[in-house]
Short mmCIF file of C-alpha atoms and ligand atoms in Angstrom, two decimals:
data_model
loop_
_atom_site.label_atom_id
_atom_site.label_comp_id
_atom_site.label_asym_id
_atom_site.label_seq_id
_atom_site.Cartn_x
_atom_site.Cartn_y
_atom_site.Cartn_z
CA MET A 245 -1.17 -27.99 -4.51
CA LYS A 246 0.00 -26.13 -7.14
CA LYS A 247 2.96 -23.41 -7.33
CA LEU A 248 3.86 -20.59 -9.70
CA SER A 249 6.76 -19.39 -10.25
CA ARG A 250 8.46 -16.91 -12.71
CA TYR A 251 12.31 -16.94 -13.75
CA ALA A 252 14.79 -15.20 -15.93
CA THR A 253 15.50 -17.20 -19.18
CA SER A 254 17.21 -16.42 -22.38
CA ALA A 255 14.52 -15.38 -23.84
CA GLY A 256 12.93 -13.26 -21.05
CA PRO A 257 10.71 -13.96 -17.51
CA ARG A 258 8.87 -17.10 -17.85
CA TRP A 259 6.14 -18.31 -15.93
CA MET A 260 6.31 -21.64 -14.98
CA LEU A 261 3.41 -24.06 -12.77
CA ASP A 262 4.98 -26.95 -10.92
CA GLY A 263 8.23 -26.36 -12.70
CA GLN A 264 6.43 -26.86 -16.31
CA PRO A 265 6.31 -23.44 -18.50
CA LEU A 266 3.68 -21.77 -19.13
CA VAL A 267 2.52 -20.01 -22.56
CA ALA A 268 5.39 -17.38 -23.09
CA SER A 269 2.02 -14.59 -23.34
CA PHE A 270 1.36 -15.63 -19.38
CA THR A 271 0.66 -12.99 -17.08
CA LEU A 272 -0.17 -12.95 -13.51
CA ALA A 273 -2.19 -9.88 -14.41
CA GLU A 274 -4.33 -11.84 -16.50
CA LEU A 275 -4.49 -14.81 -14.36
CA LEU A 276 -5.50 -12.54 -11.69
CA ARG A 277 -8.20 -11.47 -13.80
CA GLN A 278 -10.27 -14.81 -13.98
CA PRO A 279 -12.83 -15.62 -11.41
CA ALA A 280 -11.62 -17.88 -8.72
CA SER A 281 -14.09 -20.57 -9.84
CA THR A 282 -12.81 -20.55 -13.13
CA LEU A 283 -9.07 -20.59 -12.41
CA SER A 284 -8.32 -24.09 -12.42
CA ASP A 285 -9.49 -24.61 -16.07
CA TRP A 286 -8.00 -21.29 -17.19
CA LEU A 287 -4.69 -22.18 -15.95
CA ALA A 288 -4.65 -25.48 -17.60
CA ARG A 289 -4.96 -24.23 -20.88
CA ARG A 290 -2.04 -22.21 -20.31
CA ARG A 291 0.43 -24.73 -19.93
CA ASP A 292 3.17 -24.83 -22.52
CA ASP A 293 3.20 -28.55 -23.91
CA ALA A 294 5.32 -27.61 -26.84
CA ALA A 295 8.15 -25.83 -24.87
CA SER A 296 11.02 -27.76 -24.60
CA GLY A 297 14.73 -26.55 -23.95
CA ILE A 298 13.74 -23.66 -21.76
CA GLN A 299 16.66 -23.05 -19.26
CA ALA A 300 15.34 -21.69 -16.25
CA GLN A 301 18.25 -19.45 -14.89
CA THR A 302 17.49 -16.96 -12.07
CA VAL A 303 14.64 -17.25 -9.74
CA LEU A 304 12.54 -13.54 -10.14
CA PRO A 305 10.04 -12.15 -7.66
CA PRO A 306 6.30 -13.56 -8.27
CA ILE A 307 5.24 -10.51 -9.17
CA GLU A 308 4.64 -8.30 -11.89
CA PRO A 309 6.19 -4.31 -12.21
CA LEU A 310 2.90 -2.55 -11.57
CA GLN A 311 1.05 -5.11 -9.13
CA GLU A 312 1.03 -3.44 -5.34
CA VAL A 313 2.04 -4.88 -2.38
CA TRP A 314 0.10 -3.73 0.53
CA ALA A 315 0.18 -4.79 4.45
CA SER A 316 -1.55 -5.09 7.24
CA GLY A 317 -0.36 -4.14 10.72
CA VAL A 318 -1.09 -4.93 14.50
CA THR A 319 -3.21 -8.22 13.45
CA TYR A 320 -1.93 -10.70 16.53
CA LEU A 321 -1.09 -9.50 19.65
CA ARG A 322 2.58 -10.01 20.02
CA SER A 323 2.99 -7.41 17.38
CA ARG A 324 0.94 -5.29 19.44
CA ASP A 325 2.79 -5.80 22.35
CA ALA A 326 6.25 -5.03 20.91
CA ARG A 327 4.78 -2.04 19.04
CA LYS A 328 3.83 -0.18 22.72
CA ALA A 329 6.77 -1.25 24.10
CA GLU A 330 8.85 0.53 21.50
CA SER A 331 6.46 3.54 20.54
CA SER A 332 6.60 7.36 22.04
CA VAL A 333 2.78 7.05 21.60
CA ALA A 334 1.90 3.44 22.79
CA ASP A 335 -1.85 3.95 22.43
CA VAL A 336 -2.56 4.04 19.00
CA TYR A 337 -1.25 0.44 18.95
CA GLN A 338 -3.65 -0.45 21.61
CA LYS A 339 -6.52 1.29 19.58
CA VAL A 340 -6.00 -0.11 16.35
CA TYR A 341 -5.65 -3.75 17.46
CA GLU A 342 -9.21 -3.39 19.04
CA ALA A 343 -10.52 -0.81 16.53
CA GLU A 344 -13.12 -2.59 13.80
CA ARG A 345 -11.12 -0.91 10.62
CA PRO A 346 -7.58 -2.72 10.29
CA GLU A 347 -4.04 -0.65 9.82
CA LEU A 348 -3.61 -1.12 6.04
CA PHE A 349 -0.49 0.43 4.32
CA MET A 350 1.47 0.55 1.09
CA LYS A 351 4.47 -1.36 1.18
CA ALA A 352 5.71 -1.61 -2.25
CA VAL A 353 5.10 -1.47 -5.82
CA GLY A 354 6.08 -4.97 -7.87
CA TRP A 355 9.19 -3.86 -9.32
CA ARG A 356 10.76 -3.15 -5.80
CA VAL A 357 10.24 -6.45 -4.63
CA VAL A 358 12.82 -8.81 -4.03
CA THR A 359 12.63 -12.66 -3.95
CA GLY A 360 14.69 -15.25 -2.39
CA GLY A 361 18.30 -15.38 -2.90
CA GLN A 362 18.33 -11.36 -3.42
CA PRO A 363 19.51 -9.32 -0.22
CA VAL A 364 16.91 -7.62 1.64
CA ARG A 365 18.61 -4.19 3.37
CA ILE A 366 18.42 -2.42 6.49
CA ARG A 367 18.62 1.76 6.50
CA LYS A 368 21.52 3.47 7.00
CA ASP A 369 20.06 5.68 9.14
CA SER A 370 18.54 3.11 11.32
CA GLN A 371 19.85 1.69 14.58
CA TRP A 372 17.28 -0.99 15.07
CA ASN A 373 15.95 -3.44 12.20
CA VAL A 374 14.21 -6.35 12.27
CA PRO A 375 12.48 -8.88 9.37
CA GLU A 376 8.89 -9.52 9.69
CA PRO A 377 7.72 -12.94 8.75
CA GLU A 378 4.42 -12.61 6.94
CA LEU A 379 1.78 -14.67 5.41
CA THR A 380 1.06 -12.87 2.21
CA LEU A 381 -2.15 -13.03 0.00
CA VAL A 382 -2.54 -13.10 -3.56
CA ILE A 383 -5.67 -11.33 -4.37
CA ASN A 384 -7.75 -11.14 -7.77
CA THR A 385 -9.33 -8.19 -9.08
CA HIS A 386 -12.76 -9.38 -7.90
CA GLY A 387 -11.51 -9.38 -4.17
CA GLU A 388 -11.02 -13.43 -3.88
CA ILE A 389 -8.10 -14.50 -2.44
CA VAL A 390 -6.45 -17.10 -4.72
CA GLY A 391 -2.76 -17.83 -3.31
CA TYR A 392 0.27 -16.85 -0.93
CA THR A 393 3.33 -16.72 -0.70
CA ALA A 394 6.00 -15.75 1.98
CA GLY A 395 6.95 -12.04 3.14
CA ASN A 396 9.34 -10.22 4.77
CA ASP A 397 8.05 -6.84 5.86
CA MET A 398 11.54 -5.21 6.75
CA SER A 399 11.08 -2.73 9.72
CA SER A 400 13.17 -0.15 11.37
CA ARG A 401 11.78 -0.13 14.72
CA ASP A 402 13.47 2.83 16.24
CA ILE A 403 12.23 4.97 13.14
CA GLU A 404 8.62 3.96 14.12
CA GLY A 405 8.90 4.37 17.57
CA GLU A 406 9.99 7.85 17.56
CA ASN A 407 6.72 8.41 15.97
CA PRO A 408 3.83 6.33 14.27
CA LEU A 409 3.87 9.27 11.44
CA TYR A 410 7.27 7.97 10.41
CA LEU A 411 6.01 4.65 9.52
CA PRO A 412 6.68 5.05 5.76
CA GLN A 413 10.19 5.99 6.49
CA ALA A 414 10.43 2.46 8.66
CA LYS A 415 8.92 0.45 6.22
CA ILE A 416 9.68 1.52 2.44
CA TYR A 417 12.92 1.82 1.34
CA THR A 418 14.93 -0.13 -1.00
CA GLY A 419 15.27 -4.04 -0.49
CA ALA A 420 12.43 -3.71 2.28
CA CYS A 421 10.28 -5.64 0.75
CA ALA A 422 10.96 -9.36 -0.03
CA LEU A 423 7.93 -12.21 -1.17
CA GLY A 424 8.05 -15.77 -2.73
CA PRO A 425 9.95 -17.47 -4.37
CA GLU A 426 6.75 -19.26 -5.35
CA ILE A 427 3.01 -18.61 -5.24
CA VAL A 428 0.86 -21.29 -3.92
CA LEU A 429 -2.55 -21.19 -5.71
CA VAL A 430 -5.18 -22.33 -2.74
CA ASP A 431 -8.14 -20.64 -1.30
CA ALA A 432 -8.36 -18.91 2.09
CA GLU A 433 -9.95 -21.90 3.98
CA ALA A 434 -6.28 -23.88 2.97
CA MET A 435 -4.49 -20.89 5.25
CA ARG A 436 -6.47 -20.53 8.13
CA ALA A 437 -3.88 -22.86 10.03
CA LEU A 438 -0.50 -22.46 8.40
CA THR A 439 2.46 -22.63 10.53
CA VAL A 440 4.92 -19.32 9.73
CA THR A 441 8.51 -19.89 11.20
CA LEU A 442 11.66 -16.84 11.31
CA GLU A 443 15.19 -18.01 11.97
CA ILE A 444 17.87 -15.92 11.83
CA ARG A 445 21.49 -16.78 11.05
CA ARG A 446 24.92 -14.80 11.84
CA ASN A 447 27.99 -16.21 11.51
CA GLY A 448 26.30 -19.83 10.88
CA ALA A 449 24.67 -19.65 14.34
CA VAL A 450 21.43 -19.36 14.93
CA VAL A 451 20.81 -16.22 16.54
CA PHE A 452 16.80 -15.69 16.86
CA SER A 453 13.95 -18.16 15.92
CA GLY A 454 10.26 -17.97 16.37
CA GLU A 455 6.99 -20.00 15.36
CA THR A 456 3.59 -18.98 15.11
CA ASN A 457 0.41 -19.89 13.30
CA ILE A 458 -2.48 -17.79 11.23
CA ALA A 459 -4.88 -19.52 13.52
CA ARG A 460 -3.50 -16.80 16.05
CA MET A 461 -4.18 -13.90 14.02
CA LYS A 462 -6.84 -11.39 15.59
CA ARG A 463 -8.75 -10.43 11.78
CA ARG A 464 -9.88 -12.75 9.66
CA LEU A 465 -7.96 -12.74 6.13
CA GLU A 466 -11.68 -12.16 4.11
CA GLU A 467 -11.57 -8.78 6.88
CA LEU A 468 -8.19 -7.46 5.72
CA VAL A 469 -9.06 -7.85 1.98
CA SER A 470 -12.68 -6.48 2.25
CA TYR A 471 -11.55 -3.25 3.76
CA LEU A 472 -8.50 -2.92 1.57
CA TYR A 473 -11.20 -3.25 -1.65
CA ARG A 474 -13.50 -1.08 0.05
CA GLU A 475 -12.18 2.13 -2.02
CA LEU A 476 -9.13 0.60 -4.11
CA ASP A 477 -9.69 -1.16 -7.47
CA PHE A 478 -6.94 -3.36 -8.57
CA PRO A 479 -7.49 -4.39 -12.23
CA ASP A 480 -4.17 -6.44 -12.19
CA GLY A 481 -4.40 -7.90 -8.98
CA THR A 482 -2.39 -7.50 -5.34
CA PHE A 483 -0.94 -9.02 -2.96
CA LEU A 484 -1.40 -8.42 1.04
CA MET A 485 0.94 -8.87 3.76
CA THR A 486 -1.11 -10.02 6.71
CA GLY A 487 0.83 -8.95 9.46
CA THR A 488 3.53 -10.52 12.23
CA GLY A 489 3.14 -12.69 14.75
CA ILE A 490 6.96 -12.93 15.75
CA VAL A 491 8.83 -10.19 16.86
CA PRO A 492 12.38 -10.68 18.25
CA PRO A 493 13.25 -9.45 21.56
CA GLU A 494 14.08 -6.01 22.21
CA SER A 495 17.70 -6.51 22.71
CA PHE A 496 17.79 -8.00 18.89
CA SER A 497 18.41 -5.70 15.49
CA LEU A 498 19.54 -7.62 12.75
CA GLN A 499 23.35 -6.99 11.10
CA PRO A 500 24.42 -7.05 7.44
CA GLY A 501 25.21 -10.44 6.61
CA ASP A 502 22.94 -11.78 8.80
CA GLN A 503 20.98 -14.67 7.04
CA VAL A 504 17.21 -14.46 7.29
CA LYS A 505 15.01 -17.75 6.63
CA ILE A 506 10.94 -17.34 6.68
CA SER A 507 8.50 -20.03 6.14
CA VAL A 508 5.17 -19.70 5.31
CA GLY A 509 3.44 -23.18 5.15
CA ALA A 510 4.77 -24.52 2.14
CA VAL A 511 6.61 -21.75 0.98
CA THR A 512 10.81 -20.83 2.17
CA LEU A 513 12.07 -17.58 1.75
CA GLU A 514 15.69 -16.76 2.27
CA ASN A 515 17.75 -13.54 2.18
CA ASP A 516 20.53 -12.18 3.02
CA VAL A 517 20.75 -9.39 4.88
CA ALA A 518 22.99 -6.11 2.80
O1 DO4 B 198 1.98 -0.46 12.70
C1 DO4 B 198 3.15 -0.90 12.76
C2 DO4 B 198 3.29 -1.72 11.53
C3 DO4 B 198 2.62 -3.64 12.18
C4 DO4 B 198 2.98 -4.18 11.11
O2 DO4 B 198 3.63 -4.19 10.21
C5 DO4 B 198 3.11 -5.54 11.41
O3 DO4 B 198 2.26 -5.78 12.81
O4 DO4 B 198 3.42 -6.55 11.07
MG1 MG B 199 4.23 -6.20 9.40
#
C-alpha cells in the first residue's frame, strides 16, 4: 500500500511516498493528470534517491491550494434519518436518498483544508455541531479514483435543520474541512469494504464512538464521481467526500476542547475542536 504525504521542510513543502522524499518539483496536480494505468511507473520515477538530510517538520494537508473538495450527502440510511429528524423540511432528505441524482456540494478549496494536529472549528453562531467522518476519494483529471484519505465534514446541525438552503453556511466556514494526513494510493475496488470509525473524547473520556462500513453506502463510489464530472472539469484533479454513516445522537453537540479521532481504512485523522 503506497501512502503519499506532504510536509513542511526548511526548503518549503515536500511530498513524500512511504516516508521517502519525492523530487522537489513533484506536485499532486501533476500526479492527478496521469492516467491510473501508468501511475505506479510514473511515481517510481519521481523518487528523489539523491535526497538526504531532508528534515520533515510539520505535516501539511495532502492537498494543494487550488484543488477543490466536494462532498456527497445522504448516502447512508443513518444520515437520511438524522437529517429527517433535525429538519423543518424532512422530505427533501427522503427524496434525495431515493433519487437517481445524488446530493453533491462544494465543501472547501484546498487552501482552506486542515489536517491532523490542526484544529477544526465550530461556528460561534451555532449551538449544535458534529463531526462527519467520511471516506474521501482522490480523483484524477480523467475521473478515475486513484486513492483515498480520511475526511471530516464538520457540520452545524441547527443551521442546516432550520432550512436546507442554509446548507452552505452549516458546512462551509473556516476550519470546517479536515483531510489526511495521508493519501492511500489504491483503486476503488480496495475501498468497497473499508471500516470507518469515529471517537470523540472530552476531558480524557470517550463521550461518543461509532463505526460503519463503506459497504453500507447506498450509492456506488463511481456513481458519485460520474455525477460530479458530468459538467465540471478538474484540470488538477479533485477530492470527493462520500457522506457520513455515523451521526451522534440528537443530545450530543461538540464543545471546544473535544478531541475528534476518525479512522478510514488505513488513515487516522485526529483534530482538537477550537
Ligand atoms: O444534506 C445534508 C448534508 C449531508 C451530509 O453531509 C452527509 O450525509 O454526510
Ligand atoms: Mg457529510
